[in-house]
mmCIF file of C-alpha atoms and ligand atoms in Angstrom:
data_model
loop_
_atom_site.group_PDB
_atom_site.id
_atom_site.type_symbol
_atom_site.label_atom_id
_atom_site.label_comp_id
_atom_site.label_asym_id
_atom_site.label_seq_id
_atom_site.Cartn_x
_atom_site.Cartn_y
_atom_site.Cartn_z
ATOM 1 C CA MET D 138 126.118 134.515 88.991
ATOM 2 C CA PHE D 139 124.003 134.646 92.141
ATOM 3 C CA CYS D 140 121.422 132.235 93.505
ATOM 4 C CA SER D 141 117.899 133.189 92.413
ATOM 5 C CA LYS D 142 116.664 132.419 95.950
ATOM 6 C CA CYS D 143 119.227 133.970 98.327
ATOM 7 C CA LYS D 144 121.874 135.898 96.312
ATOM 8 C CA SER D 145 124.762 133.642 97.441
ATOM 9 C CA ASN D 146 127.125 132.403 94.735
ATOM 10 C CA ALA D 147 125.322 130.034 92.378
ATOM 11 C CA ILE D 148 126.846 126.632 91.536
ATOM 12 C CA ILE D 149 124.344 125.547 88.895
ATOM 13 C CA TYR D 150 121.929 126.962 86.309
ATOM 14 C CA LEU D 151 118.675 125.088 85.606
ATOM 15 C CA PRO D 152 117.629 126.115 82.060
ATOM 16 C CA TYR D 153 114.169 124.466 82.314
ATOM 17 C CA SER D 154 113.173 126.778 85.192
ATOM 18 C CA LYS D 155 115.586 129.642 84.349
ATOM 19 C CA THR D 156 117.007 129.612 87.895
ATOM 20 C CA HIS D 157 120.501 129.798 89.350
ATOM 21 C CA LEU D 158 120.971 127.925 92.644
ATOM 22 C CA CYS D 159 123.602 128.006 95.380
ATOM 23 C CA GLU D 160 124.794 124.762 96.980
ATOM 24 C CA GLY D 161 122.265 124.840 99.821
ATOM 25 C CA HIS D 162 119.232 125.635 97.674
ATOM 26 C CA PHE D 163 120.295 123.096 95.026
ATOM 27 C CA ARG D 164 120.652 120.341 97.650
ATOM 28 C CA GLY D 165 117.275 121.252 99.159
ATOM 29 C CA MET D 166 115.546 121.226 95.743
ATOM 30 C CA PHE D 167 117.162 117.899 94.771
ATOM 31 C CA GLU D 168 116.148 116.130 97.990
ATOM 32 C CA LYS D 169 112.639 117.611 97.984
ATOM 33 C CA ARG D 170 112.054 116.352 94.424
ATOM 34 C CA PHE D 171 113.426 112.921 95.418
ATOM 35 C CA ARG D 172 111.010 112.629 98.354
ATOM 36 C CA ALA D 173 108.097 113.889 96.236
ATOM 37 C CA THR D 174 108.756 111.273 93.515
ATOM 38 C CA VAL D 175 108.869 108.443 96.073
ATOM 39 C CA ARG D 176 105.611 109.706 97.584
ATOM 40 C CA GLU D 177 103.799 110.365 94.280
ATOM 41 C CA PHE D 178 104.304 106.788 93.059
ATOM 42 C CA SER D 179 104.072 105.143 96.533
ATOM 43 C CA MET D 180 107.463 103.602 95.789
ATOM 44 C CA ILE D 181 108.357 102.602 99.345
ATOM 45 C CA LYS D 182 106.142 101.526 102.214
ATOM 46 C CA LYS D 183 107.056 101.439 105.884
ATOM 47 C CA GLY D 184 108.958 98.269 106.842
ATOM 48 C CA GLU D 185 109.729 97.164 103.288
ATOM 49 C CA ARG D 186 113.104 95.751 102.295
ATOM 50 C CA ILE D 187 114.599 97.705 99.399
ATOM 51 C CA ALA D 188 117.566 96.389 97.403
ATOM 52 C CA VAL D 189 119.554 99.078 95.582
ATOM 53 C CA ALA D 190 121.057 97.980 92.263
ATOM 54 C CA LEU D 191 124.451 99.483 93.062
ATOM 55 C CA SER D 192 126.761 99.587 90.039
ATOM 56 C CA GLY D 193 129.206 102.100 91.530
ATOM 57 C CA GLY D 194 128.305 104.718 88.925
ATOM 58 C CA LYS D 195 127.152 108.174 90.010
ATOM 59 C CA ASP D 196 123.415 107.449 89.739
ATOM 60 C CA SER D 197 123.305 104.333 91.894
ATOM 61 C CA CYS D 198 125.699 105.840 94.489
ATOM 62 C CA VAL D 199 123.576 108.993 94.777
ATOM 63 C CA LEU D 200 120.460 106.811 95.018
ATOM 64 C CA LEU D 201 121.997 104.810 97.870
ATOM 65 C CA HIS D 202 122.756 108.021 99.791
ATOM 66 C CA CYS D 203 119.307 109.534 99.140
ATOM 67 C CA LEU D 204 117.547 106.355 100.268
ATOM 68 C CA GLU D 205 119.666 106.238 103.412
ATOM 69 C CA MET D 206 118.657 109.872 104.053
ATOM 70 C CA LEU D 207 114.980 108.969 103.528
ATOM 71 C CA ARG D 208 115.215 106.301 106.221
ATOM 72 C CA SER D 209 115.361 109.024 108.860
ATOM 73 C CA SER D 210 111.701 109.857 108.174
ATOM 74 C CA LEU D 211 110.402 106.554 106.738
ATOM 75 C CA PRO D 212 111.632 103.348 108.405
ATOM 76 C CA PHE D 213 112.536 100.653 105.850
ATOM 77 C CA GLU D 214 115.403 98.218 105.292
ATOM 78 C CA LEU D 215 118.149 98.890 102.799
ATOM 79 C CA VAL D 216 120.522 96.421 101.159
ATOM 80 C CA ALA D 217 122.775 96.790 98.098
ATOM 81 C CA ILE D 218 123.279 94.336 95.240
ATOM 82 C CA THR D 219 125.904 94.596 92.507
ATOM 83 C CA ILE D 220 126.170 92.582 89.317
ATOM 84 C CA ASP D 221 129.707 92.143 87.999
ATOM 85 C CA GLU D 222 129.318 91.640 84.240
ATOM 86 C CA GLY D 223 133.035 90.977 83.788
ATOM 87 C CA ILE D 224 133.996 93.998 81.670
ATOM 88 C CA LYS D 225 137.769 94.324 81.905
ATOM 89 C CA GLY D 226 139.153 97.702 82.960
ATOM 90 C CA TYR D 227 135.693 99.071 83.786
ATOM 91 C CA ARG D 228 133.578 97.051 86.192
ATOM 92 C CA ASN D 229 136.468 96.249 88.547
ATOM 93 C CA ARG D 230 136.870 100.005 89.192
ATOM 94 C CA THR D 231 133.172 100.723 89.763
ATOM 95 C CA LEU D 232 132.959 97.624 91.978
ATOM 96 C CA GLU D 233 135.509 99.189 94.310
ATOM 97 C CA VAL D 234 133.450 102.402 94.481
ATOM 98 C CA ALA D 235 130.281 100.386 95.198
ATOM 99 C CA ARG D 236 132.013 98.470 98.010
ATOM 100 C CA HIS D 237 133.380 101.687 99.488
ATOM 101 C CA GLU D 238 130.038 103.575 99.432
ATOM 102 C CA ALA D 239 128.037 100.683 100.922
ATOM 103 C CA LYS D 240 130.640 100.279 103.669
ATOM 104 C CA LYS D 241 130.650 104.022 104.385
ATOM 105 C CA LEU D 242 126.904 103.903 105.063
ATOM 106 C CA GLY D 243 127.006 100.524 106.854
ATOM 107 C CA ILE D 244 124.701 98.896 104.276
ATOM 108 C CA ALA D 245 124.936 95.136 103.596
ATOM 109 C CA HIS D 246 126.313 94.594 100.090
ATOM 110 C CA HIS D 247 125.993 91.436 97.957
ATOM 111 C CA ILE D 248 127.968 90.922 94.736
ATOM 112 C CA PHE D 249 126.923 88.512 91.960
ATOM 113 C CA SER D 250 128.846 87.816 88.757
ATOM 114 C CA PHE D 251 128.007 86.854 85.171
ATOM 115 C CA LYS D 252 130.914 84.422 85.268
ATOM 116 C CA LYS D 253 129.572 82.502 88.256
ATOM 117 C CA ASP D 254 125.832 82.702 87.593
ATOM 118 C CA ALA D 255 125.619 82.813 83.785
ATOM 119 C CA GLY D 256 128.722 80.717 83.104
ATOM 120 C CA ARG D 257 130.631 83.417 81.172
ATOM 121 C CA SER D 258 131.763 86.987 81.676
ATOM 122 C CA LEU D 259 130.379 89.545 79.190
ATOM 123 C CA ASP D 260 133.842 89.859 77.617
ATOM 124 C CA GLU D 261 133.958 86.077 77.071
ATOM 125 C CA LEU D 262 130.404 85.994 75.728
ATOM 126 C CA MET D 263 131.204 88.746 73.227
ATOM 127 C CA LYS D 264 134.187 86.773 71.913
ATOM 128 C CA GLU D 265 131.760 83.889 71.300
ATOM 129 C CA LYS D 266 129.018 86.023 69.749
ATOM 130 C CA LYS D 267 131.166 88.084 67.408
ATOM 131 C CA GLY D 268 129.401 90.988 65.706
ATOM 132 C CA ARG D 269 126.446 90.970 68.157
ATOM 133 C CA LEU D 270 125.564 94.004 70.265
ATOM 134 C CA PRO D 271 127.024 93.675 73.807
ATOM 135 C CA CYS D 272 124.307 95.790 75.443
ATOM 136 C CA THR D 273 121.564 93.456 74.253
ATOM 137 C CA TYR D 274 123.197 90.460 75.962
ATOM 138 C CA CYS D 275 124.284 92.474 78.971
ATOM 139 C CA GLY D 276 120.789 93.901 79.519
ATOM 140 C CA VAL D 277 119.040 90.528 79.289
ATOM 141 C CA ILE D 278 121.454 88.742 81.642
ATOM 142 C CA ARG D 279 121.716 91.616 84.132
ATOM 143 C CA ARG D 280 117.935 92.085 84.410
ATOM 144 C CA ARG D 281 117.473 88.392 85.065
ATOM 145 C CA MET D 282 120.298 88.245 87.612
ATOM 146 C CA LEU D 283 119.087 91.345 89.431
ATOM 147 C CA ASN D 284 115.604 89.884 89.734
ATOM 148 C CA MET D 285 117.000 86.613 91.106
ATOM 149 C CA ALA D 286 119.385 88.495 93.410
ATOM 150 C CA GLY D 287 116.501 90.664 94.643
ATOM 151 C CA ARG D 288 114.500 87.547 95.499
ATOM 152 C CA GLY D 289 117.606 85.994 97.052
ATOM 153 C CA VAL D 290 118.107 88.860 99.499
ATOM 154 C CA GLY D 291 114.383 88.942 100.327
ATOM 155 C CA ALA D 292 113.754 92.346 98.747
ATOM 156 C CA ASP D 293 110.232 93.686 98.285
ATOM 157 C CA LYS D 294 111.516 96.027 95.586
ATOM 158 C CA ILE D 295 114.692 96.763 93.643
ATOM 159 C CA ALA D 296 115.627 100.444 93.376
ATOM 160 C CA PHE D 297 117.384 101.539 90.179
ATOM 161 C CA GLY D 298 119.407 104.724 89.789
ATOM 162 C CA HIS D 299 117.831 105.568 86.419
ATOM 163 C CA ASN D 300 117.766 109.339 86.095
ATOM 164 C CA LEU D 301 115.539 111.599 83.991
ATOM 165 C CA ASP D 302 117.815 111.262 80.947
ATOM 166 C CA ASP D 303 117.741 107.443 81.161
ATOM 167 C CA PHE D 304 113.979 107.348 81.563
ATOM 168 C CA ALA D 305 113.294 109.768 78.687
ATOM 169 C CA GLN D 306 115.672 107.757 76.463
ATOM 170 C CA THR D 307 113.876 104.509 77.372
ATOM 171 C CA VAL D 308 110.464 106.007 76.547
ATOM 172 C CA LEU D 309 111.704 107.227 73.144
ATOM 173 C CA MET D 310 113.592 104.014 72.351
ATOM 174 C CA ASN D 311 110.495 101.904 72.953
ATOM 175 C CA ILE D 312 108.449 104.205 70.736
ATOM 176 C CA MET D 313 111.090 104.173 67.973
ATOM 177 C CA ARG D 314 111.362 100.381 68.131
ATOM 178 C CA ASN D 315 107.581 99.914 68.169
ATOM 179 C CA GLU D 316 107.613 98.137 71.553
ATOM 180 C CA PRO D 317 104.233 99.132 73.064
ATOM 181 C CA ILE D 318 104.181 96.405 75.727
ATOM 182 C CA ARG D 319 107.691 97.215 76.952
ATOM 183 C CA LEU D 320 106.684 100.858 77.048
ATOM 184 C CA ALA D 321 103.538 100.088 79.037
ATOM 185 C CA ARG D 322 105.543 97.942 81.463
ATOM 186 C CA LEU D 323 107.587 100.956 82.522
ATOM 187 C CA ASN D 324 104.738 101.394 84.971
ATOM 188 C CA GLU D 325 105.455 98.283 86.949
ATOM 189 C CA PRO D 326 102.676 98.161 89.545
ATOM 190 C CA LEU D 327 100.541 96.695 86.743
ATOM 191 C CA ILE D 328 102.832 93.702 86.322
ATOM 192 C CA GLN D 329 101.556 90.554 88.000
ATOM 193 C CA ASN D 330 103.955 87.697 88.702
ATOM 194 C CA GLY D 331 105.057 86.282 92.062
ATOM 195 C CA LYS D 332 108.647 85.791 90.885
ATOM 196 C CA PHE D 333 109.051 89.314 89.614
ATOM 197 C CA VAL D 334 110.524 91.773 92.118
ATOM 198 C CA ARG D 335 108.996 95.173 91.443
ATOM 199 C CA ARG D 336 111.453 97.871 90.344
ATOM 200 C CA ILE D 337 111.373 101.491 91.432
ATOM 201 C CA ARG D 338 113.224 104.497 89.991
ATOM 202 C CA PRO D 339 113.244 107.276 92.613
ATOM 203 C CA LEU D 340 115.667 109.459 90.565
ATOM 204 C CA MET D 341 113.553 109.424 87.415
ATOM 205 C CA ARG D 342 112.823 113.160 87.655
ATOM 206 C CA ALA D 343 116.463 114.157 88.328
ATOM 207 C CA PRO D 344 118.442 115.238 85.229
ATOM 208 C CA GLU D 345 121.775 113.434 84.823
ATOM 209 C CA LYS D 346 123.797 116.623 85.221
ATOM 210 C CA GLU D 347 122.088 117.386 88.538
ATOM 211 C CA VAL D 348 122.812 113.864 89.828
ATOM 212 C CA ALA D 349 126.504 114.442 89.029
ATOM 213 C CA VAL D 350 126.518 117.827 90.805
ATOM 214 C CA TYR D 351 124.731 116.328 93.852
ATOM 215 C CA ALA D 352 127.406 113.594 94.021
ATOM 216 C CA LEU D 353 130.219 116.173 93.880
ATOM 217 C CA ILE D 354 128.859 118.518 96.555
ATOM 218 C CA ASN D 355 128.132 115.614 98.918
ATOM 219 C CA ASN D 356 131.525 113.913 98.451
ATOM 220 C CA ILE D 357 129.856 110.775 97.157
ATOM 221 C CA GLY D 358 132.609 108.665 95.623
ATOM 222 C CA VAL D 359 131.732 107.897 92.031
ATOM 223 C CA ASP D 360 133.541 106.701 88.944
ATOM 224 C CA PHE D 361 132.592 108.753 85.876
ATOM 225 C CA GLN D 362 134.186 106.288 83.462
ATOM 226 C CA GLU D 363 131.854 105.020 80.708
ATOM 227 C CA CYS D 364 131.473 101.357 79.859
ATOM 228 C CA PRO D 365 133.702 100.581 76.835
ATOM 229 C CA TYR D 366 130.731 98.942 75.096
ATOM 230 C CA SER D 367 128.365 101.908 75.554
ATOM 231 C CA GLY D 368 129.207 103.554 72.203
ATOM 232 C CA HIS D 369 127.651 100.616 70.350
ATOM 233 C CA ALA D 370 124.210 101.099 71.828
ATOM 234 C CA PHE D 371 121.139 102.475 70.094
ATOM 235 C CA ARG D 372 120.699 104.279 73.414
ATOM 236 C CA ALA D 373 123.866 106.323 72.749
ATOM 237 C CA HIS D 374 122.330 107.611 69.540
ATOM 238 C CA VAL D 375 119.008 108.477 71.235
ATOM 239 C CA ARG D 376 120.932 110.169 74.072
ATOM 240 C CA ARG D 377 122.766 112.438 71.630
ATOM 241 C CA GLN D 378 119.543 113.411 69.872
ATOM 242 C CA LEU D 379 117.725 114.062 73.130
ATOM 243 C CA ASN D 380 120.599 116.180 74.485
ATOM 244 C CA GLU D 381 120.580 118.310 71.350
ATOM 245 C CA THR D 382 116.829 118.831 71.636
ATOM 246 C CA GLU D 383 117.098 119.640 75.349
ATOM 247 C CA GLU D 384 119.756 122.239 74.557
ATOM 248 C CA LEU D 385 117.418 123.968 72.111
ATOM 249 C CA TYR D 386 114.188 123.382 74.048
ATOM 250 C CA PRO D 387 114.933 123.111 77.814
ATOM 251 C CA GLY D 388 112.508 120.840 79.666
ATOM 252 C CA THR D 389 112.069 118.373 76.779
ATOM 253 C CA LYS D 390 113.300 115.400 78.839
ATOM 254 C CA LEU D 391 110.950 116.126 81.717
ATOM 255 C CA ARG D 392 108.022 116.628 79.327
ATOM 256 C CA THR D 393 108.838 113.322 77.607
ATOM 257 C CA VAL D 394 108.689 111.442 80.918
ATOM 258 C CA ASN D 395 105.604 113.303 82.099
ATOM 259 C CA SER D 396 103.838 112.648 78.809
ATOM 260 C CA PHE D 397 104.509 108.908 79.243
ATOM 261 C CA PHE D 398 102.766 108.920 82.636
ATOM 262 C CA GLY D 399 99.946 111.095 81.246
ATOM 263 C CA ILE D 400 99.268 108.745 78.328
ATOM 264 C CA GLU D 401 99.680 105.670 80.513
ATOM 265 C CA LYS D 402 97.015 106.945 82.910
ATOM 266 C CA LEU D 403 94.594 107.453 80.029
ATOM 267 C CA LEU D 404 95.247 103.985 78.651
ATOM 268 C CA ARG D 405 95.428 102.130 81.967
ATOM 269 C CA LYS D 406 92.051 100.461 81.561
ATOM 270 C CA GLY D 407 93.147 98.986 78.271
ATOM 271 C CA LEU D 408 96.463 97.849 79.725
ATOM 272 C CA GLU D 409 94.992 95.783 82.557
ATOM 273 C CA THR D 410 94.589 92.895 80.167
ATOM 274 C CA GLU D 411 96.191 89.636 79.174
ATOM 275 C CA ASN D 412 99.213 91.467 77.739
ATOM 276 C CA MET D 413 100.350 92.748 81.133
ATOM 277 C CA LYS D 414 100.538 89.308 82.722
ATOM 278 C CA ILE D 415 104.056 87.927 82.854
ATOM 279 C CA ARG D 416 104.306 84.165 82.628
ATOM 280 C CA CYS D 417 107.209 81.878 83.535
ATOM 281 C CA CYS D 418 109.754 80.487 81.076
ATOM 282 C CA ARG D 419 109.182 76.832 80.105
ATOM 283 C CA GLU D 420 112.917 76.088 80.459
ATOM 284 C CA CYS D 421 114.172 77.977 83.524
ATOM 285 C CA GLY D 422 110.994 79.022 85.332
ATOM 286 C CA GLU D 423 112.042 82.702 85.531
ATOM 287 C CA PRO D 424 109.577 85.512 84.632
ATOM 288 C CA ALA D 425 109.184 85.819 80.855
ATOM 289 C CA SER D 426 106.977 87.554 78.333
ATOM 290 C CA ARG D 427 106.905 84.523 76.050
ATOM 291 C CA GLU D 428 107.052 80.721 76.338
ATOM 292 C CA VAL D 429 110.883 80.568 76.343
ATOM 293 C CA CYS D 430 112.575 83.619 77.918
ATOM 294 C CA VAL D 431 115.070 85.755 75.971
ATOM 295 C CA PHE D 432 117.945 84.570 78.212
ATOM 296 C CA CYS D 433 117.348 80.882 77.389
ATOM 297 C CA ALA D 434 116.897 81.683 73.707
ATOM 298 C CA MET D 435 119.912 83.977 73.372
ATOM 299 C CA VAL D 436 122.449 82.675 75.865
ATOM 300 C CA GLU D 437 121.560 79.012 76.322
ATOM 301 C CA GLY D 438 120.500 78.579 72.689
ATOM 302 C CA VAL D 439 117.131 76.886 73.479
HETATM 303 FE FE1 SF4 K 297 126.184 96.536 79.762
HETATM 304 FE FE2 SF4 K 297 125.932 98.085 77.598
HETATM 305 FE FE3 SF4 K 297 125.624 99.126 80.037
HETATM 306 FE FE4 SF4 K 297 128.037 98.340 79.206
HETATM 307 S S1 SF4 K 297 126.788 100.014 78.346
HETATM 308 S S2 SF4 K 297 127.137 97.941 81.226
HETATM 309 S S3 SF4 K 297 127.523 96.558 77.985
HETATM 310 S S4 SF4 K 297 124.307 97.590 79.051
#
């Protein structure tokens, strides 16, 4: 197959736009979309300090490289933070990749661990909480630790490598679970709390497959191994369904994400209310949506 733009050999087919692209045109399209997303949502301002949540997976490694590239036209500071959940045989490998990529780009890298900061590794916690879903605990602890780590390194914002697939899954999961406030909070500029470090997702319009191809053609070292707990997640089920729908109706993921932002714009007036204010947990003082945060309730047993 030939590139739809220049007739060189194509390396990828994009079903949602019915185009074949060669390496050069694919790279150009990917980076242009990245810059446009950052600009459209005013994600980064000149002089800000951005902390990348660097897991060592393909998404966060590609994000680190794209942000470093962006610094040539928009001056801002970049630092990387990694949370080691303590998942045997998985996180130790991705940690090595994260270390290597940050070093390659000369970016300061800080590592925090569940074991040290939450008292137990995820593996240990799961032995204690038999029969419970690992991702629920992991998500709660990791979000909290990332927010604290972001504050600790003086970040204005934390950048997540969530791609289009992740974002579309999150939108659908919140709808299916009847979580309107969580859904509304996906647009974070509306959240008001001094302790909350705003999160940005510059790859949210990049399909997962394209992130993987971008990593390969740019020699970005990534580990494609999946977390051993990932099969248990409700997300895995939603991902399968969404992939099947995308296969039949290309562009579904992008339309799902775009429809979230379309609806959110229409409802914004109604969302700037009491519900969007985050308070602080009575026990630990960290940002929380209720009197006692989920971490204190679930992990500390308050
Ligand atoms: Fe944590 Fe679940 Fe992700 Fe594994 S798949 S890192 S347990 S949230």
